[in-house]
């Protein structure tokens, strides 16, 4: 979404990123080149990948299903706008 820009760009040192993540910090919604935040639904998928406990994270099949659902919603939305 952010054109492969470096995550946690506001934190200069990798060791500081690690400290913040271990404290529970989650990256904010990424923005695109137009400075628009990603959708809440996409951000929720991202957050579910970052759950601290492995058993609470979604797996690749679930990620695919959620992204496919999101893609279909966006496609339908674009069709209505035409």
PDB file of N, CA and C in Angstrom:
ATOM      1  N   UNK A   1       0.824  -1.199   0.000  1.00  0.00           N
ATOM      2  CA  UNK A   1       0.000   0.000   0.000  1.00  0.00           C
ATOM      3  C   UNK A   1       0.858   1.248   0.000  1.00  0.00           C
ATOM      4  N   UNK A   2       1.964   1.189   0.692  1.00  0.00           N
ATOM      5  CA  UNK A   2       2.818   2.375   0.816  1.00  0.00           C
ATOM      6  C   UNK A   2       3.977   2.357  -0.172  1.00  0.00           C
ATOM      7  N   UNK A   3       3.854   1.590  -1.240  1.00  0.00           N
ATOM      8  CA  UNK A   3       4.901   1.501  -2.266  1.00  0.00           C
ATOM      9  C   UNK A   3       6.210   0.953  -1.725  1.00  0.00           C
ATOM     10  N   UNK A   4       6.114   0.004  -0.840  1.00  0.00           N
ATOM     11  CA  UNK A   4       7.278  -0.675  -0.269  1.00  0.00           C
ATOM     12  C   UNK A   4       8.225   0.263   0.476  1.00  0.00           C
ATOM     13  N   UNK A   5       7.671   1.313   1.047  1.00  0.00           N
ATOM     14  CA  UNK A   5       8.491   2.207   1.867  1.00  0.00           C
ATOM     15  C   UNK A   5       8.866   1.498   3.160  1.00  0.00           C
ATOM     16  N   UNK A   6       9.936   1.917   3.757  1.00  0.00           N
ATOM     17  CA  UNK A   6      10.442   1.312   4.980  1.00  0.00           C
ATOM     18  C   UNK A   6       9.429   1.484   6.107  1.00  0.00           C
ATOM     19  N   UNK A   7       9.045   0.373   6.762  1.00  0.00           N
ATOM     20  CA  UNK A   7       8.138   0.501   7.912  1.00  0.00           C
ATOM     21  C   UNK A   7       8.856   1.159   9.082  1.00  0.00           C
ATOM     22  N   UNK A   8       8.104   1.752   9.958  1.00  0.00           N
ATOM     23  CA  UNK A   8       8.663   2.422  11.139  1.00  0.00           C
ATOM     24  C   UNK A   8       9.694   3.476  10.746  1.00  0.00           C
ATOM     25  N   UNK A   9       9.440   4.173   9.642  1.00  0.00           N
ATOM     26  CA  UNK A   9      10.398   5.163   9.135  1.00  0.00           C
ATOM     27  C   UNK A   9      10.694   6.273  10.138  1.00  0.00           C
ATOM     28  N   UNK A  10       9.784   6.507  11.073  1.00  0.00           N
ATOM     29  CA  UNK A  10       9.963   7.574  12.049  1.00  0.00           C
ATOM     30  C   UNK A  10      10.935   7.182  13.163  1.00  0.00           C
ATOM     31  N   UNK A  11      11.311   5.894  13.220  1.00  0.00           N
ATOM     32  CA  UNK A  11      12.261   5.412  14.217  1.00  0.00           C
ATOM     33  C   UNK A  11      13.563   5.073  13.495  1.00  0.00           C
ATOM     34  N   UNK A  12      14.656   5.701  13.893  1.00  0.00           N
ATOM     35  CA  UNK A  12      15.917   5.574  13.161  1.00  0.00           C
ATOM     36  C   UNK A  12      16.689   4.290  13.428  1.00  0.00           C
ATOM     37  N   UNK A  13      16.657   3.796  14.629  1.00  0.00           N
ATOM     38  CA  UNK A  13      17.472   2.636  14.994  1.00  0.00           C
ATOM     39  C   UNK A  13      16.642   1.354  15.052  1.00  0.00           C
ATOM     40  N   UNK A  14      17.157   0.283  14.463  1.00  0.00           N
ATOM     41  CA  UNK A  14      16.456  -1.007  14.516  1.00  0.00           C
ATOM     42  C   UNK A  14      16.237  -1.469  15.945  1.00  0.00           C
ATOM     43  N   UNK A  15      17.212  -1.218  16.809  1.00  0.00           N
ATOM     44  CA  UNK A  15      17.072  -1.644  18.203  1.00  0.00           C
ATOM     45  C   UNK A  15      15.904  -0.923  18.876  1.00  0.00           C
ATOM     46  N   UNK A  16      15.660   0.324  18.484  1.00  0.00           N
ATOM     47  CA  UNK A  16      14.530   1.076  19.043  1.00  0.00           C
ATOM     48  C   UNK A  16      13.208   0.525  18.505  1.00  0.00           C
ATOM     49  N   UNK A  17      13.182   0.129  17.252  1.00  0.00           N
ATOM     50  CA  UNK A  17      11.985  -0.507  16.679  1.00  0.00           C
ATOM     51  C   UNK A  17      11.673  -1.766  17.472  1.00  0.00           C
ATOM     52  N   UNK A  18      12.690  -2.573  17.719  1.00  0.00           N
ATOM     53  CA  UNK A  18      12.491  -3.809  18.467  1.00  0.00           C
ATOM     54  C   UNK A  18      11.932  -3.520  19.855  1.00  0.00           C
ATOM     55  N   UNK A  19      12.461  -2.545  20.535  1.00  0.00           N
ATOM     56  CA  UNK A  19      11.973  -2.188  21.870  1.00  0.00           C
ATOM     57  C   UNK A  19      10.508  -1.781  21.825  1.00  0.00           C
ATOM     58  N   UNK A  20      10.157  -0.946  20.845  1.00  0.00           N
ATOM     59  CA  UNK A  20       8.786  -0.463  20.738  1.00  0.00           C
ATOM     60  C   UNK A  20       7.815  -1.598  20.416  1.00  0.00           C
ATOM     61  N   UNK A  21       8.205  -2.476  19.512  1.00  0.00           N
ATOM     62  CA  UNK A  21       7.342  -3.609  19.146  1.00  0.00           C
ATOM     63  C   UNK A  21       7.137  -4.524  20.351  1.00  0.00           C
ATOM     64  N   UNK A  22       8.201  -4.770  21.096  1.00  0.00           N
ATOM     65  CA  UNK A  22       8.085  -5.621  22.283  1.00  0.00           C
ATOM     66  C   UNK A  22       7.197  -4.997  23.347  1.00  0.00           C
ATOM     67  N   UNK A  23       7.077  -3.677  23.336  1.00  0.00           N
ATOM     68  CA  UNK A  23       6.182  -2.981  24.268  1.00  0.00           C
ATOM     69  C   UNK A  23       4.738  -2.986  23.776  1.00  0.00           C
ATOM     70  N   UNK A  24       4.505  -3.511  22.553  1.00  0.00           N
ATOM     71  CA  UNK A  24       3.151  -3.581  22.027  1.00  0.00           C
ATOM     72  C   UNK A  24       2.822  -2.549  20.969  1.00  0.00           C
ATOM     73  N   UNK A  25       3.800  -1.754  20.572  1.00  0.00           N
ATOM     74  CA  UNK A  25       3.562  -0.738  19.548  1.00  0.00           C
ATOM     75  C   UNK A  25       3.182  -1.387  18.225  1.00  0.00           C
ATOM     76  N   UNK A  26       2.175  -0.849  17.600  1.00  0.00           N
ATOM     77  CA  UNK A  26       1.755  -1.305  16.275  1.00  0.00           C
ATOM     78  C   UNK A  26       1.882  -0.122  15.311  1.00  0.00           C
ATOM     79  N   UNK A  27       2.370  -0.396  14.134  1.00  0.00           N
ATOM     80  CA  UNK A  27       2.525   0.630  13.129  1.00  0.00           C
ATOM     81  C   UNK A  27       1.160   1.256  12.807  1.00  0.00           C
ATOM     82  N   UNK A  28       1.162   2.552  12.567  1.00  0.00           N
ATOM     83  CA  UNK A  28      -0.073   3.239  12.194  1.00  0.00           C
ATOM     84  C   UNK A  28      -0.501   2.799  10.802  1.00  0.00           C
ATOM     85  N   UNK A  29      -1.712   3.208  10.423  1.00  0.00           N
ATOM     86  CA  UNK A  29      -2.188   2.904   9.078  1.00  0.00           C
ATOM     87  C   UNK A  29      -1.220   3.513   8.075  1.00  0.00           C
ATOM     88  N   UNK A  30      -0.761   2.720   7.107  1.00  0.00           N
ATOM     89  CA  UNK A  30       0.118   3.289   6.081  1.00  0.00           C
ATOM     90  C   UNK A  30      -0.667   4.217   5.152  1.00  0.00           C
ATOM     91  N   UNK A  31       0.069   5.139   4.556  1.00  0.00           N
ATOM     92  CA  UNK A  31      -0.528   6.074   3.596  1.00  0.00           C
ATOM     93  C   UNK A  31       0.068   5.827   2.227  1.00  0.00           C
ATOM     94  N   UNK A  32      -0.723   6.097   1.199  1.00  0.00           N
ATOM     95  CA  UNK A  32      -0.233   5.938  -0.164  1.00  0.00           C
ATOM     96  C   UNK A  32       0.410   7.235  -0.655  1.00  0.00           C
ATOM     97  N   UNK A  33       0.760   7.265  -1.927  1.00  0.00           N
ATOM     98  CA  UNK A  33       1.436   8.437  -2.499  1.00  0.00           C
ATOM     99  C   UNK A  33       0.554   9.687  -2.492  1.00  0.00           C
ATOM    100  N   UNK A  34      -0.758   9.505  -2.339  1.00  0.00           N
ATOM    101  CA  UNK A  34      -1.681  10.647  -2.257  1.00  0.00           C
ATOM    102  C   UNK A  34      -1.939  11.056  -0.813  1.00  0.00           C
ATOM    103  N   UNK A  35      -1.192  10.448   0.106  1.00  0.00           N
ATOM    104  CA  UNK A  35      -1.311  10.706   1.542  1.00  0.00           C
ATOM    105  C   UNK A  35      -2.656  10.241   2.116  1.00  0.00           C
ATOM    106  N   UNK A  36      -3.247   9.226   1.475  1.00  0.00           N
ATOM    107  CA  UNK A  36      -4.507   8.651   1.939  1.00  0.00           C
ATOM    108  C   UNK A  36      -4.208   7.406   2.768  1.00  0.00           C
ATOM    109  N   UNK A  37      -4.854   7.282   3.922  1.00  0.00           N
ATOM    110  CA  UNK A  37      -4.674   6.100   4.754  1.00  0.00           C
ATOM    111  C   UNK A  37      -5.332   4.884   4.106  1.00  0.00           C
ATOM    112  N   UNK A  38      -4.782   3.710   4.407  1.00  0.00           N
ATOM    113  CA  UNK A  38      -5.433   2.496   3.933  1.00  0.00           C
ATOM    114  C   UNK A  38      -6.778   2.348   4.645  1.00  0.00           C
ATOM    115  N   UNK A  39      -7.619   1.506   4.121  1.00  0.00           N
ATOM    116  CA  UNK A  39      -8.947   1.320   4.710  1.00  0.00           C
ATOM    117  C   UNK A  39      -8.838   0.657   6.082  1.00  0.00           C
ATOM    118  N   UNK A  40      -9.863   0.827   6.869  1.00  0.00           N
ATOM    119  CA  UNK A  40      -9.898   0.200   8.191  1.00  0.00           C
ATOM    120  C   UNK A  40      -9.882  -1.318   8.065  1.00  0.00           C
ATOM    121  N   UNK A  41     -10.578  -1.850   7.061  1.00  0.00           N
ATOM    122  CA  UNK A  41     -10.612  -3.299   6.871  1.00  0.00           C
ATOM    123  C   UNK A  41      -9.218  -3.852   6.564  1.00  0.00           C
ATOM    124  N   UNK A  42      -8.478  -3.167   5.706  1.00  0.00           N
ATOM    125  CA  UNK A  42      -7.128  -3.610   5.391  1.00  0.00           C
ATOM    126  C   UNK A  42      -6.228  -3.495   6.616  1.00  0.00           C
ATOM    127  N   UNK A  43      -6.379  -2.425   7.358  1.00  0.00           N
ATOM    128  CA  UNK A  43      -5.575  -2.240   8.562  1.00  0.00           C
ATOM    129  C   UNK A  43      -5.875  -3.325   9.599  1.00  0.00           C
ATOM    130  N   UNK A  44      -7.126  -3.745   9.705  1.00  0.00           N
ATOM    131  CA  UNK A  44      -7.472  -4.808  10.639  1.00  0.00           C
ATOM    132  C   UNK A  44      -6.812  -6.134  10.239  1.00  0.00           C
ATOM    133  N   UNK A  45      -6.703  -6.375   8.944  1.00  0.00           N
ATOM    134  CA  UNK A  45      -5.989  -7.571   8.476  1.00  0.00           C
ATOM    135  C   UNK A  45      -4.527  -7.481   8.906  1.00  0.00           C
ATOM    136  N   UNK A  46      -3.934  -6.316   8.722  1.00  0.00           N
ATOM    137  CA  UNK A  46      -2.543  -6.111   9.125  1.00  0.00           C
ATOM    138  C   UNK A  46      -2.381  -6.355  10.626  1.00  0.00           C
ATOM    139  N   UNK A  47      -3.252  -5.763  11.406  1.00  0.00           N
ATOM    140  CA  UNK A  47      -3.161  -5.924  12.865  1.00  0.00           C
ATOM    141  C   UNK A  47      -3.300  -7.381  13.274  1.00  0.00           C
ATOM    142  N   UNK A  48      -4.165  -8.128  12.586  1.00  0.00           N
ATOM    143  CA  UNK A  48      -4.356  -9.534  12.942  1.00  0.00           C
ATOM    144  C   UNK A  48      -3.104 -10.365  12.624  1.00  0.00           C
ATOM    145  N   UNK A  49      -2.269  -9.885  11.729  1.00  0.00           N
ATOM    146  CA  UNK A  49      -0.989 -10.558  11.443  1.00  0.00           C
ATOM    147  C   UNK A  49       0.047 -10.271  12.523  1.00  0.00           C
ATOM    148  N   UNK A  50      -0.144  -9.204  13.263  1.00  0.00           N
ATOM    149  CA  UNK A  50       0.837  -8.756  14.250  1.00  0.00           C
ATOM    150  C   UNK A  50       0.472  -9.124  15.680  1.00  0.00           C
ATOM    151  N   UNK A  51      -0.494 -10.008  15.856  1.00  0.00           N
ATOM    152  CA  UNK A  51      -0.858 -10.425  17.210  1.00  0.00           C
ATOM    153  C   UNK A  51       0.370 -10.984  17.910  1.00  0.00           C
ATOM    154  N   UNK A  52       0.511 -10.676  19.193  1.00  0.00           N
ATOM    155  CA  UNK A  52       1.678 -11.123  19.943  1.00  0.00           C
ATOM    156  C   UNK A  52       1.758 -12.648  20.014  1.00  0.00           C
ATOM    157  N   UNK A  53       0.637 -13.273  20.310  1.00  0.00           N
ATOM    158  CA  UNK A  53       0.619 -14.732  20.439  1.00  0.00           C
ATOM    159  C   UNK A  53       0.360 -15.361  19.068  1.00  0.00           C
ATOM    160  N   UNK A  54       1.218 -16.279  18.699  1.00  0.00           N
ATOM    161  CA  UNK A  54       1.131 -16.915  17.387  1.00  0.00           C
ATOM    162  C   UNK A  54      -0.246 -17.527  17.139  1.00  0.00           C
ATOM    163  N   UNK A  55      -0.805 -18.177  18.146  1.00  0.00           N
ATOM    164  CA  UNK A  55      -2.094 -18.852  17.960  1.00  0.00           C
ATOM    165  C   UNK A  55      -3.246 -17.870  17.723  1.00  0.00           C
ATOM    166  N   UNK A  56      -3.024 -16.582  17.984  1.00  0.00           N
ATOM    167  CA  UNK A  56      -4.062 -15.564  17.748  1.00  0.00           C
ATOM    168  C   UNK A  56      -3.925 -14.910  16.372  1.00  0.00           C
ATOM    169  N   UNK A  57      -2.811 -15.161  15.696  1.00  0.00           N
ATOM    170  CA  UNK A  57      -2.597 -14.576  14.367  1.00  0.00           C
ATOM    171  C   UNK A  57      -3.393 -15.352  13.320  1.00  0.00           C
ATOM    172  N   UNK A  58      -3.800 -14.646  12.284  1.00  0.00           N
ATOM    173  CA  UNK A  58      -4.481 -15.335  11.189  1.00  0.00           C
ATOM    174  C   UNK A  58      -3.430 -16.032  10.323  1.00  0.00           C
ATOM    175  N   UNK A  59      -3.855 -17.102   9.658  1.00  0.00           N
ATOM    176  CA  UNK A  59      -2.912 -17.839   8.811  1.00  0.00           C
ATOM    177  C   UNK A  59      -3.019 -17.343   7.362  1.00  0.00           C
ATOM    178  N   UNK A  60      -2.183 -17.893   6.492  1.00  0.00           N
ATOM    179  CA  UNK A  60      -2.130 -17.427   5.115  1.00  0.00           C
ATOM    180  C   UNK A  60      -3.437 -17.648   4.365  1.00  0.00           C
ATOM    181  N   UNK A  61      -4.104 -18.734   4.645  1.00  0.00           N
ATOM    182  CA  UNK A  61      -5.396 -18.985   3.992  1.00  0.00           C
ATOM    183  C   UNK A  61      -6.393 -17.902   4.397  1.00  0.00           C
ATOM    184  N   UNK A  62      -6.430 -17.580   5.676  1.00  0.00           N
ATOM    185  CA  UNK A  62      -7.345 -16.536   6.154  1.00  0.00           C
ATOM    186  C   UNK A  62      -6.967 -15.172   5.571  1.00  0.00           C
ATOM    187  N   UNK A  63      -5.680 -14.901   5.493  1.00  0.00           N
ATOM    188  CA  UNK A  63      -5.238 -13.634   4.889  1.00  0.00           C
ATOM    189  C   UNK A  63      -5.724 -13.559   3.452  1.00  0.00           C
ATOM    190  N   UNK A  64      -5.499 -14.627   2.697  1.00  0.00           N
ATOM    191  CA  UNK A  64      -5.939 -14.666   1.301  1.00  0.00           C
ATOM    192  C   UNK A  64      -7.442 -14.446   1.197  1.00  0.00           C
ATOM    193  N   UNK A  65      -8.215 -15.149   2.026  1.00  0.00           N
ATOM    194  CA  UNK A  65      -9.671 -15.027   1.979  1.00  0.00           C
ATOM    195  C   UNK A  65     -10.122 -13.601   2.298  1.00  0.00           C
ATOM    196  N   UNK A  66      -9.519 -12.998   3.311  1.00  0.00           N
ATOM    197  CA  UNK A  66      -9.891 -11.631   3.695  1.00  0.00           C
ATOM    198  C   UNK A  66      -9.502 -10.622   2.612  1.00  0.00           C
ATOM    199  N   UNK A  67      -8.326 -10.805   2.012  1.00  0.00           N
ATOM    200  CA  UNK A  67      -7.902  -9.897   0.942  1.00  0.00           C
ATOM    201  C   UNK A  67      -8.772 -10.071  -0.301  1.00  0.00           C
ATOM    202  N   UNK A  68      -9.148 -11.300  -0.590  1.00  0.00           N
ATOM    203  CA  UNK A  68     -10.032 -11.556  -1.733  1.00  0.00           C
ATOM    204  C   UNK A  68     -11.400 -10.914  -1.508  1.00  0.00           C
ATOM    205  N   UNK A  69     -11.908 -11.027  -0.303  1.00  0.00           N
ATOM    206  CA  UNK A  69     -13.182 -10.395   0.055  1.00  0.00           C
ATOM    207  C   UNK A  69     -13.078  -8.871  -0.098  1.00  0.00           C
ATOM    208  N   UNK A  70     -11.997  -8.319   0.369  1.00  0.00           N
ATOM    209  CA  UNK A  70     -11.767  -6.877   0.265  1.00  0.00           C
ATOM    210  C   UNK A  70     -11.655  -6.452  -1.200  1.00  0.00           C
ATOM    211  N   UNK A  71     -10.955  -7.253  -1.998  1.00  0.00           N
ATOM    212  CA  UNK A  71     -10.817  -6.956  -3.422  1.00  0.00           C
ATOM    213  C   UNK A  71     -12.183  -6.948  -4.111  1.00  0.00           C
ATOM    214  N   UNK A  72     -13.019  -7.919  -3.794  1.00  0.00           N
ATOM    215  CA  UNK A  72     -14.348  -7.996  -4.391  1.00  0.00           C
ATOM    216  C   UNK A  72     -15.203  -6.788  -3.995  1.00  0.00           C
ATOM    217  N   UNK A  73     -15.104  -6.385  -2.737  1.00  0.00           N
ATOM    218  CA  UNK A  73     -15.847  -5.205  -2.273  1.00  0.00           C
ATOM    219  C   UNK A  73     -15.408  -3.958  -3.033  1.00  0.00           C
ATOM    220  N   UNK A  74     -14.108  -3.809  -3.210  1.00  0.00           N
ATOM    221  CA  UNK A  74     -13.581  -2.652  -3.933  1.00  0.00           C
ATOM    222  C   UNK A  74     -14.001  -2.688  -5.400  1.00  0.00           C
ATOM    223  N   UNK A  75     -13.982  -3.867  -5.974  1.00  0.00           N
ATOM    224  CA  UNK A  75     -14.403  -4.032  -7.374  1.00  0.00           C
ATOM    225  C   UNK A  75     -15.873  -3.645  -7.540  1.00  0.00           C
ATOM    226  N   UNK A  76     -16.729  -4.104  -6.628  1.00  0.00           N
ATOM    227  CA  UNK A  76     -18.151  -3.773  -6.681  1.00  0.00           C
ATOM    228  C   UNK A  76     -18.359  -2.262  -6.498  1.00  0.00           C
ATOM    229  N   UNK A  77     -17.594  -1.697  -5.609  1.00  0.00           N
ATOM    230  CA  UNK A  77     -17.690  -0.258  -5.359  1.00  0.00           C
ATOM    231  C   UNK A  77     -17.314   0.533  -6.617  1.00  0.00           C
ATOM    232  N   UNK A  78     -16.275   0.098  -7.308  1.00  0.00           N
ATOM    233  CA  UNK A  78     -15.851   0.781  -8.536  1.00  0.00           C
ATOM    234  C   UNK A  78     -16.892   0.631  -9.636  1.00  0.00           C
ATOM    235  N   UNK A  79     -17.503  -0.551  -9.724  1.00  0.00           N
ATOM    236  CA  UNK A  79     -18.537  -0.783 -10.739  1.00  0.00           C
ATOM    237  C   UNK A  79     -19.739   0.134 -10.516  1.00  0.00           C
ATOM    238  N   UNK A  80     -20.103   0.345  -9.252  1.00  0.00           N
ATOM    239  CA  UNK A  80     -21.242   1.227  -8.930  1.00  0.00           C
ATOM    240  C   UNK A  80     -20.930   2.675  -9.275  1.00  0.00           C
ATOM    241  N   UNK A  81     -19.675   3.040  -9.179  1.00  0.00           N
ATOM    242  CA  UNK A  81     -19.275   4.424  -9.451  1.00  0.00           C
ATOM    243  C   UNK A  81     -19.249   4.739 -10.941  1.00  0.00           C
ATOM    244  N   UNK A  82     -19.210   3.702 -11.785  1.00  0.00           N
ATOM    245  CA  UNK A  82     -19.148   3.919 -13.252  1.00  0.00           C
ATOM    246  C   UNK A  82     -20.433   4.361 -13.820  1.00  0.00           C
TER     247      UNK A  82
END
